Structures are given as C-alpha cells and as structure tokens.
C-alpha cells in the first residue's frame, strides 16, 4: 500500500534559520503530494500541494519539489519565524483511490525560538 | 472556506462507556473522514463515507462504528470505550473531485479512564 516517511520527529530552530524537512513516499500510483501544517489546538490545514512530477509548490515562503526520481517531497523555508512553530505533515493523495483521502507521514514538530 | 465543526471538543468517559463524536460540514462535500492522531503514529484513517448512508472502512476501524446520516453529518461511535482509544480525533471533508483539498475540523480530545 501507499506510505509516507518523515524521519525527523522534531526540529528545533532559531528565527531566521533555514528549515528542511525530509519526506519520501512509496506508491504504485501517480499521486498528488501535499504538505499540511497543524498549529497548536487546530486541525491540519493545507500548506501546499503539487500534482505533477518535477513541479514545485510554493506557499507562505515554504516550497517543496515533487521529485519522482527519488520519490521525495522535502519541505524547505529559507528563514523561519516563531509563528512557523507547528507540526508539519507530508501526505499523499492517490489518483486511483482518491475517495479514501490522504495517507500521512508521522509529522515533524518544528519549534522556532526567538 | 469549508467549515467542519466537531462536537464535543473534549470528552472524558470510563472504560466500557458509550461515546458518540459528532461532525458537521456545511459545504455539501461528498466525502467525510474520521482520523485519530496519536504521538508516534501520525494521523490514521478510521472510517470514511462517500455520502449519506454510505460507510467505508479505513485503516484502523477496530472498536469503532460510524454512521453518515445526511450529506452534512458524520458520527463516530465507540460502544465499549477502552483506554487505547484515548486520542485526538479529527473529522474532515472533501468535495468529489480527485484533486480537491481535504478540510479538517478542530478535533475532539477523548480520554478513556
């Protein structure tokens, strides 16, 4: 079945640091790849998505490139702020069984200190 | 933006108790989902539905029932709650096309003592 791997459980940074969160996926389909962000006390919300291989998604200073060759969809941001503290989930949406919704990675908790 | 409302936001029950978690979405989305979120496990799909009267089994369905009474309303039922079901539960909805966004509610924190 489909799976998404995020190896980093927690990342601690200072403001203006570079953020990189690793995400790899496994699927037999041609999926849409997504990043969701969950702020404290809230449900996950879409940060960005990419539907086509080799394309890049950009939102609020975050970016991720759909790399079909390495089956990766890493998230990065050049300069984080304290307000970026949240849990970030990489997710996959299969096109052949889209009714079932998303397969999520375990999430990466990002803490940014001033 | 789609609105997904969950109630209650917090619930404490005893082992063996009966619990119903409610979810309503106001955008006439076809698909609705119940997930649980646990540290070390991320978000796991319990049940989902295509529409009123439809129910599909997700990845972790044991101990849970669900019912979709209308296009808007999706309920999760724990008939004999156990401590292992202590978790943060999220309802989500999505429109019918394959590429549409999944919208989440704010969650219900359930504690089984």
Short mmCIF file of C-alpha atoms in Angstrom, two decimals:
data_model
loop_
_atom_site.label_atom_id
_atom_site.label_comp_id
_atom_site.label_asym_id
_atom_site.label_seq_id
_atom_site.Cartn_x
_atom_site.Cartn_y
_atom_site.Cartn_z
CA UNK A 1 0.00 0.00 0.00
CA UNK A 2 0.87 3.68 -0.01
CA UNK A 3 3.21 5.08 2.61
CA UNK A 4 4.87 8.37 3.53
CA UNK A 5 8.03 8.59 5.61
CA UNK A 6 9.14 11.56 7.67
CA UNK A 7 12.21 10.60 9.63
CA UNK A 8 12.51 13.76 11.70
CA UNK A 9 10.16 13.74 14.66
CA UNK A 10 11.26 17.11 15.94
CA UNK A 11 13.25 20.07 14.66
CA UNK A 12 14.36 22.97 16.85
CA UNK A 13 15.48 26.21 15.24
CA UNK A 14 16.14 29.86 15.92
CA UNK A 15 14.44 32.64 14.00
CA UNK A 16 15.94 33.24 10.53
CA UNK A 17 17.32 29.67 10.38
CA UNK A 18 16.84 27.50 7.33
CA UNK A 19 14.19 24.78 7.65
CA UNK A 20 14.41 21.46 5.86
CA UNK A 21 12.02 18.57 6.50
CA UNK A 22 12.66 15.29 4.77
CA UNK A 23 9.76 13.39 3.17
CA UNK A 24 9.81 10.32 0.98
CA UNK A 25 6.89 8.32 -0.33
CA UNK A 26 6.04 4.94 -1.76
CA UNK A 27 3.13 4.20 -4.06
CA UNK A 28 2.24 2.29 -7.18
CA UNK A 29 0.15 5.20 -8.47
CA UNK A 30 0.90 8.71 -9.71
CA UNK A 31 -0.12 10.71 -6.66
CA UNK A 32 -0.66 14.28 -5.65
CA UNK A 33 1.78 15.23 -2.89
CA UNK A 34 0.89 17.66 -0.14
CA UNK A 35 2.17 19.34 2.98
CA UNK A 36 -0.24 20.07 5.81
CA UNK A 37 0.51 22.25 8.83
CA UNK A 38 -1.11 21.90 12.23
CA UNK A 39 -0.90 24.78 14.68
CA UNK A 40 -1.48 24.23 18.39
CA UNK A 41 -5.12 23.47 19.13
CA UNK A 42 -6.11 23.37 15.47
CA UNK A 43 -6.77 20.75 12.84
CA UNK A 44 -4.31 20.25 9.99
CA UNK A 45 -4.63 22.73 7.14
CA UNK A 46 -3.23 22.59 3.66
CA UNK A 47 0.09 24.37 3.22
CA UNK A 48 0.88 23.43 -0.36
CA UNK A 49 0.34 20.69 -2.90
CA UNK A 50 1.86 19.57 -6.20
CA UNK A 51 0.04 17.38 -8.68
CA UNK A 52 2.69 16.96 -11.35
CA UNK A 53 6.15 15.41 -11.08
CA UNK A 54 9.12 17.80 -11.26
CA UNK A 55 6.95 20.74 -10.29
CA UNK A 56 7.43 22.91 -7.25
CA UNK A 57 4.79 24.11 -4.84
CA UNK A 58 5.25 27.42 -3.06
CA UNK A 59 3.21 28.94 -0.27
CA UNK A 60 3.91 31.45 2.52
CA UNK A 61 7.66 31.19 1.92
CA UNK A 62 7.65 27.37 2.04
CA UNK A 63 8.48 25.32 -1.00
CA UNK A 64 8.60 21.65 -1.95
CA UNK A 65 9.52 19.91 -5.20
CA UNK A 66 7.82 16.71 -6.39
CA UNK A 67 10.81 14.52 -7.31
CA UNK A 68 9.55 11.34 -8.88
CA UNK A 69 13.07 10.02 -9.43
CA UNK A 70 13.97 9.99 -5.75
CA UNK A 71 10.31 9.68 -4.58
CA UNK A 72 10.82 12.69 -2.36
CA UNK A 73 8.88 15.83 -1.47
CA UNK A 74 11.07 17.69 1.00
CA UNK A 75 9.81 20.91 2.57
CA UNK A 76 12.06 23.93 2.99
CA UNK A 77 11.92 27.51 4.06
CA UNK A 78 14.81 29.91 3.86
CA UNK A 79 14.16 31.88 7.03
CA UNK A 80 11.73 30.69 9.71
CA UNK A 81 9.84 32.80 12.19
CA UNK A 82 8.46 31.95 15.61
CA UNK A 83 4.99 31.82 14.03
CA UNK A 84 6.11 28.84 11.93
CA UNK A 85 6.19 26.68 15.04
CA UNK A 86 3.78 23.85 14.27
CA UNK A 87 3.57 20.20 13.27
CA UNK A 88 4.12 19.57 9.57
CA UNK A 89 2.69 16.53 7.81
CA UNK A 90 3.71 15.24 4.44
CA UNK A 91 0.82 13.48 2.68
CA UNK A 92 -0.03 11.58 -0.45
CA UNK A 93 -3.32 11.50 -2.35
CA UNK A 94 -3.60 8.58 -4.76
CA UNK A 95 -5.42 9.21 -8.01
CA UNK A 96 -6.74 5.68 -8.36
CA UNK A 97 -8.45 5.63 -4.96
CA UNK A 98 -8.91 9.26 -4.14
CA UNK A 99 -12.10 8.65 -2.19
CA UNK A 100 -10.04 7.19 0.63
CA UNK A 101 -8.42 10.54 1.25
CA UNK A 102 -4.84 11.09 2.29
CA UNK A 103 -2.01 8.94 3.59
CA UNK A 104 0.02 10.94 6.10
CA UNK A 105 3.55 10.78 7.40
CA UNK A 106 4.08 10.77 11.16
CA UNK A 107 4.61 14.50 11.28
CA UNK A 108 7.54 16.73 12.23
CA UNK A 109 7.21 19.12 15.15
CA UNK A 110 9.01 22.37 14.38
CA UNK A 111 9.85 24.68 17.26
CA UNK A 112 11.27 28.09 16.44
CA UNK A 113 12.71 30.22 19.21
CA UNK A 114 13.36 33.98 19.07
CA UNK B 1 -13.57 28.13 3.06
CA UNK B 2 -15.18 24.86 4.05
CA UNK B 3 -16.41 24.63 7.62
CA UNK B 4 -16.10 21.39 9.55
CA UNK B 5 -17.44 21.52 13.09
CA UNK B 6 -16.81 18.82 15.66
CA UNK B 7 -18.51 18.31 18.99
CA UNK B 8 -17.74 17.91 21.75
CA UNK B 9 -14.24 19.40 21.76
CA UNK B 10 -13.30 17.46 24.87
CA UNK B 11 -14.78 14.30 26.35
CA UNK B 12 -13.89 12.07 29.28
CA UNK B 13 -15.52 8.69 29.63
CA UNK B 14 -14.98 5.50 31.58
CA UNK B 15 -13.80 2.17 30.26
CA UNK B 16 -16.76 0.34 28.78
CA UNK B 17 -18.68 3.53 28.25
CA UNK B 18 -20.59 4.62 25.19
CA UNK B 19 -19.37 7.68 23.26
CA UNK B 20 -20.57 9.45 20.15
CA UNK B 21 -18.45 12.06 18.40
CA UNK B 22 -20.27 14.37 16.01
CA UNK B 23 -19.14 16.14 12.87
CA UNK B 24 -20.98 18.52 10.58
CA UNK B 25 -19.73 20.10 7.38
CA UNK B 26 -21.61 22.93 5.72
CA UNK B 27 -20.23 22.82 2.18
CA UNK B 28 -22.11 19.80 0.83
CA UNK B 29 -18.92 17.85 0.35
CA UNK B 30 -19.34 14.27 -0.78
CA UNK B 31 -16.56 12.70 1.26
CA UNK B 32 -16.18 12.74 5.01
CA UNK B 33 -13.49 11.12 7.14
CA UNK B 34 -12.67 10.23 10.71
CA UNK B 35 -8.99 10.18 11.72
CA UNK B 36 -7.26 9.65 15.01
CA UNK B 37 -3.99 11.36 15.88
CA UNK B 38 -1.52 9.82 18.28
CA UNK B 39 2.09 10.64 19.04
CA UNK B 40 4.32 8.31 17.07
CA UNK B 41 1.52 7.29 14.72
CA UNK B 42 0.53 10.48 12.97
CA UNK B 43 -2.97 10.63 11.50
CA UNK B 44 -4.69 7.31 10.89
CA UNK B 45 -7.94 6.81 8.99
CA UNK B 46 -10.71 5.09 10.95
CA UNK B 47 -13.76 5.28 8.64
CA UNK B 48 -14.91 7.34 5.71
CA UNK B 49 -18.02 7.90 3.66
CA UNK B 50 -18.97 8.80 0.10
CA UNK B 51 -22.35 10.23 1.04
CA UNK B 52 -25.44 9.78 3.17
CA UNK B 53 -25.92 6.14 4.13
CA UNK B 54 -22.51 5.08 2.84
CA UNK B 55 -19.70 3.80 5.07
CA UNK B 56 -16.23 2.60 4.17
CA UNK B 57 -13.64 1.00 6.43
CA UNK B 58 -10.36 2.79 6.92
CA UNK B 59 -7.02 1.56 8.22
CA UNK B 60 -7.76 1.31 11.98
CA UNK B 61 -11.50 0.51 12.27
CA UNK B 62 -11.47 -1.94 15.19
CA UNK B 63 -13.61 -0.76 18.09
CA UNK B 64 -15.30 1.97 16.06
CA UNK B 65 -18.55 2.33 14.21
CA UNK B 66 -19.59 5.26 12.10
CA UNK B 67 -22.75 6.49 10.51
CA UNK B 68 -23.41 9.15 7.87
CA UNK B 69 -26.98 10.28 8.40
CA UNK B 70 -27.05 13.17 5.94
CA UNK B 71 -24.72 14.86 3.47
CA UNK B 72 -23.64 17.14 6.33
CA UNK B 73 -23.44 14.82 9.35
CA UNK B 74 -20.97 12.05 10.15
CA UNK B 75 -20.81 10.35 13.56
CA UNK B 76 -18.17 8.17 15.17
CA UNK B 77 -19.40 5.67 17.77
CA UNK B 78 -17.38 3.94 20.45
CA UNK B 79 -19.74 1.43 22.05
CA UNK B 80 -17.33 -0.10 24.58
CA UNK B 81 -14.65 2.51 25.02
CA UNK B 82 -11.18 1.33 26.04
CA UNK B 83 -8.13 3.29 27.27
CA UNK B 84 -6.40 2.52 23.97
CA UNK B 85 -8.97 4.77 22.30
CA UNK B 86 -7.75 7.79 24.21
CA UNK B 87 -6.74 10.04 21.37
CA UNK B 88 -7.32 13.25 19.41
CA UNK B 89 -10.00 12.65 16.78
CA UNK B 90 -10.38 14.68 13.62
CA UNK B 91 -13.22 14.83 11.18
CA UNK B 92 -12.52 16.00 7.65
CA UNK B 93 -14.43 16.59 4.44
CA UNK B 94 -13.65 16.82 0.77
CA UNK B 95 -15.54 17.51 -2.42
CA UNK B 96 -15.93 14.86 -5.09
CA UNK B 97 -13.11 15.59 -7.48
CA UNK B 98 -9.85 13.74 -7.01
CA UNK B 99 -7.74 16.82 -6.59
CA UNK B 100 -9.70 18.83 -4.08
CA UNK B 101 -8.48 19.90 -0.68
CA UNK B 102 -9.31 17.97 2.48
CA UNK B 103 -10.65 20.27 5.21
CA UNK B 104 -10.28 19.33 8.86
CA UNK B 105 -12.23 20.23 11.96
CA UNK B 106 -10.54 21.39 15.15
CA UNK B 107 -10.60 17.98 16.75
CA UNK B 108 -12.13 16.20 19.74
CA UNK B 109 -9.87 15.14 22.54
CA UNK B 110 -11.21 11.91 24.05
CA UNK B 111 -9.92 10.46 27.28
CA UNK B 112 -10.99 6.99 28.41
CA UNK B 113 -10.19 6.38 32.08
#
